[in-house]
Amino acid sequence: QVQLVESGGGLVQAGGSLRLSCAASGRTFSSYAMGWFRQAPGQEREFVAAISSGGGTIYYVDSVKGRFTISRDNAKNTVYLQMNSLKSEDTAVYYCVVRPGRVAKTPGQYDYWGQGTQVTVSS
C-alpha cells in the first residue's frame, strides 16, 4: 500500500524559507512522477510543481517560478520542495502526490496523496 508522509511545514515570516519533504513507501517509485499541490482556505486545490521519474522534466506554476525548487532522491523515495522568498499568498496546506508515468498538472491525474502539511507565511 502506498503511503506518502510530508514533513517540513510550519510558520515562517514573509521572505523566509522552508523545505518540504515527502517520503514515499509501499513500492519502488523510480518510475513514478512526483509533485506538490496546495490548498488555501476557501480555494480549490492548486498545482505547485512536479518532477518526472528521472528528474529531466520539471513543471512549476507561474506564481512560484524562481522561488521554489522541486527535486527528488530516488534512492530514498523522497521528493523535496525548497521554498524561498515566501509570500503570504503561499499560505496553504501542501500535499505530496505521485503517479505512475509522466508528470501531470491536474489533481485528478494523481493516484496517491499525502495527508498534507501546513505552511503559514506571516506578513
mmCIF file of C-alpha atoms in Angstrom:
data_model
loop_
_atom_site.group_PDB
_atom_site.id
_atom_site.type_symbol
_atom_site.label_atom_id
_atom_site.label_comp_id
_atom_site.label_asym_id
_atom_site.label_seq_id
_atom_site.Cartn_x
_atom_site.Cartn_y
_atom_site.Cartn_z
ATOM 1 C CA GLN A 1 0.000 0.000 0.000
ATOM 2 C CA VAL A 2 1.336 3.401 -0.996
ATOM 3 C CA GLN A 3 1.980 5.863 1.785
ATOM 4 C CA LEU A 4 3.167 9.444 1.433
ATOM 5 C CA VAL A 5 4.343 11.290 4.524
ATOM 6 C CA GLU A 6 5.068 15.011 4.297
ATOM 7 C CA SER A 7 7.181 16.993 6.714
ATOM 8 C CA GLY A 8 8.799 20.398 6.971
ATOM 9 C CA GLY A 9 5.807 22.685 7.113
ATOM 10 C CA GLY A 10 5.447 25.423 9.700
ATOM 11 C CA LEU A 11 5.214 29.125 10.391
ATOM 12 C CA VAL A 12 7.660 31.479 8.705
ATOM 13 C CA GLN A 13 7.890 35.212 8.110
ATOM 14 C CA ALA A 14 7.496 36.636 4.651
ATOM 15 C CA GLY A 15 10.774 36.422 2.784
ATOM 16 C CA GLY A 16 11.822 33.322 4.666
ATOM 17 C CA SER A 17 12.383 29.760 3.509
ATOM 18 C CA LEU A 18 11.074 26.286 4.200
ATOM 19 C CA ARG A 19 11.933 22.883 2.806
ATOM 20 C CA LEU A 20 9.191 20.314 2.479
ATOM 21 C CA SER A 21 9.974 16.620 2.260
ATOM 22 C CA CYS A 22 7.761 13.725 1.263
ATOM 23 C CA ALA A 23 8.798 10.157 1.945
ATOM 24 C CA ALA A 24 7.023 7.553 -0.165
ATOM 25 C CA SER A 25 6.717 3.895 0.720
ATOM 26 C CA GLY A 26 4.922 0.813 -0.462
ATOM 27 C CA ARG A 27 6.635 0.277 -3.787
ATOM 28 C CA THR A 28 9.531 1.454 -5.908
ATOM 29 C CA PHE A 29 8.910 4.979 -7.152
ATOM 30 C CA SER A 30 11.727 5.330 -9.641
ATOM 31 C CA SER A 31 9.197 5.138 -12.499
ATOM 32 C CA TYR A 32 6.679 7.476 -10.867
ATOM 33 C CA ALA A 33 6.212 11.189 -11.325
ATOM 34 C CA MET A 34 6.094 13.093 -8.049
ATOM 35 C CA GLY A 35 4.802 16.527 -7.204
ATOM 36 C CA TRP A 36 3.148 19.018 -4.920
ATOM 37 C CA PHE A 37 -0.255 20.662 -4.773
ATOM 38 C CA ARG A 38 -1.538 23.193 -2.270
ATOM 39 C CA GLN A 39 -4.897 24.324 -0.983
ATOM 40 C CA ALA A 40 -5.624 27.582 0.773
ATOM 41 C CA PRO A 41 -8.790 28.075 2.858
ATOM 42 C CA GLY A 42 -11.850 28.503 0.665
ATOM 43 C CA GLN A 43 -9.906 27.812 -2.504
ATOM 44 C CA GLU A 44 -9.519 24.865 -4.830
ATOM 45 C CA ARG A 45 -6.502 22.653 -4.815
ATOM 46 C CA GLU A 46 -3.726 24.191 -6.924
ATOM 47 C CA PHE A 47 -0.820 22.595 -8.770
ATOM 48 C CA VAL A 48 2.553 23.804 -7.484
ATOM 49 C CA ALA A 49 5.323 21.678 -9.007
ATOM 50 C CA ALA A 50 6.041 18.256 -10.437
ATOM 51 C CA ILE A 51 9.094 16.256 -11.452
ATOM 52 C CA SER A 52 9.438 13.270 -13.744
ATOM 53 C CA SER A 53 10.791 9.920 -12.636
ATOM 54 C CA GLY A 54 14.328 10.687 -13.812
ATOM 55 C CA GLY A 55 14.184 14.371 -12.931
ATOM 56 C CA GLY A 56 14.542 15.518 -16.515
ATOM 57 C CA THR A 57 11.128 17.172 -16.736
ATOM 58 C CA ILE A 58 10.008 19.725 -14.180
ATOM 59 C CA TYR A 59 6.939 21.953 -14.120
ATOM 60 C CA TYR A 60 6.047 24.853 -11.854
ATOM 61 C CA VAL A 61 3.010 27.049 -11.521
ATOM 62 C CA ASP A 62 3.940 30.551 -12.675
ATOM 63 C CA SER A 63 3.478 32.089 -9.233
ATOM 64 C CA VAL A 64 6.358 30.075 -7.725
ATOM 65 C CA LYS A 65 8.853 30.091 -10.590
ATOM 66 C CA GLY A 66 12.208 31.417 -9.457
ATOM 67 C CA ARG A 67 11.310 30.932 -5.785
ATOM 68 C CA PHE A 68 10.529 27.206 -5.401
ATOM 69 C CA THR A 69 12.667 24.238 -6.445
ATOM 70 C CA ILE A 70 11.444 20.665 -6.664
ATOM 71 C CA SER A 71 13.888 17.768 -6.507
ATOM 72 C CA ARG A 72 13.888 14.077 -5.740
ATOM 73 C CA ASP A 73 16.124 11.336 -4.410
ATOM 74 C CA ASN A 74 15.067 8.016 -5.915
ATOM 75 C CA ALA A 75 17.348 6.062 -3.595
ATOM 76 C CA LYS A 76 15.301 7.424 -0.691
ATOM 77 C CA ASN A 77 11.906 7.509 -2.449
ATOM 78 C CA THR A 78 11.698 11.141 -1.396
ATOM 79 C CA VAL A 79 10.633 14.337 -3.117
ATOM 80 C CA TYR A 80 11.517 17.804 -1.838
ATOM 81 C CA LEU A 81 10.176 21.296 -2.288
ATOM 82 C CA GLN A 82 12.588 24.080 -1.411
ATOM 83 C CA MET A 83 10.577 27.265 -0.921
ATOM 84 C CA ASN A 84 12.402 30.584 -0.802
ATOM 85 C CA SER A 85 11.212 34.198 -0.681
ATOM 86 C CA LEU A 86 7.935 33.055 0.765
ATOM 87 C CA LYS A 87 4.906 35.318 0.497
ATOM 88 C CA SER A 88 1.675 35.443 2.468
ATOM 89 C CA GLU A 89 -0.165 34.090 -0.580
ATOM 90 C CA ASP A 90 1.881 30.884 -0.298
ATOM 91 C CA THR A 91 -0.002 30.058 2.899
ATOM 92 C CA ALA A 92 -1.783 26.749 2.352
ATOM 93 C CA VAL A 93 -1.810 23.066 3.121
ATOM 94 C CA TYR A 94 0.762 21.428 0.845
ATOM 95 C CA TYR A 95 0.138 17.918 -0.461
ATOM 96 C CA CYS A 96 2.631 15.466 -1.899
ATOM 97 C CA VAL A 97 1.414 13.408 -4.869
ATOM 98 C CA VAL A 98 2.689 10.537 -7.019
ATOM 99 C CA ARG A 99 1.518 8.836 -10.183
ATOM 100 C CA PRO A 100 2.998 6.209 -12.474
ATOM 101 C CA GLY A 101 4.288 7.565 -15.752
ATOM 102 C CA ARG A 102 4.505 11.150 -16.905
ATOM 103 C CA VAL A 103 4.196 14.314 -14.879
ATOM 104 C CA ALA A 104 0.784 15.950 -14.762
ATOM 105 C CA LYS A 105 -0.714 19.202 -13.535
ATOM 106 C CA THR A 106 -4.285 18.360 -12.570
ATOM 107 C CA PRO A 107 -5.366 16.786 -9.289
ATOM 108 C CA GLY A 108 -7.430 14.054 -10.909
ATOM 109 C CA GLN A 109 -4.374 12.647 -12.654
ATOM 110 C CA TYR A 110 -2.650 11.720 -9.416
ATOM 111 C CA ASP A 111 -3.415 8.408 -7.794
ATOM 112 C CA TYR A 112 -1.870 8.916 -4.398
ATOM 113 C CA TRP A 113 -1.893 11.827 -1.968
ATOM 114 C CA GLY A 114 -0.221 12.560 1.342
ATOM 115 C CA GLN A 115 -2.088 13.892 4.357
ATOM 116 C CA GLY A 116 -0.789 17.419 3.862
ATOM 117 C CA THR A 117 1.451 19.768 5.797
ATOM 118 C CA GLN A 118 0.525 23.309 6.774
ATOM 119 C CA VAL A 119 2.648 26.212 5.590
ATOM 120 C CA THR A 120 1.830 29.591 7.101
ATOM 121 C CA VAL A 121 3.623 32.748 5.975
ATOM 122 C CA SER A 122 3.160 35.788 8.179
ATOM 123 C CA SER A 123 3.476 39.245 6.692
#
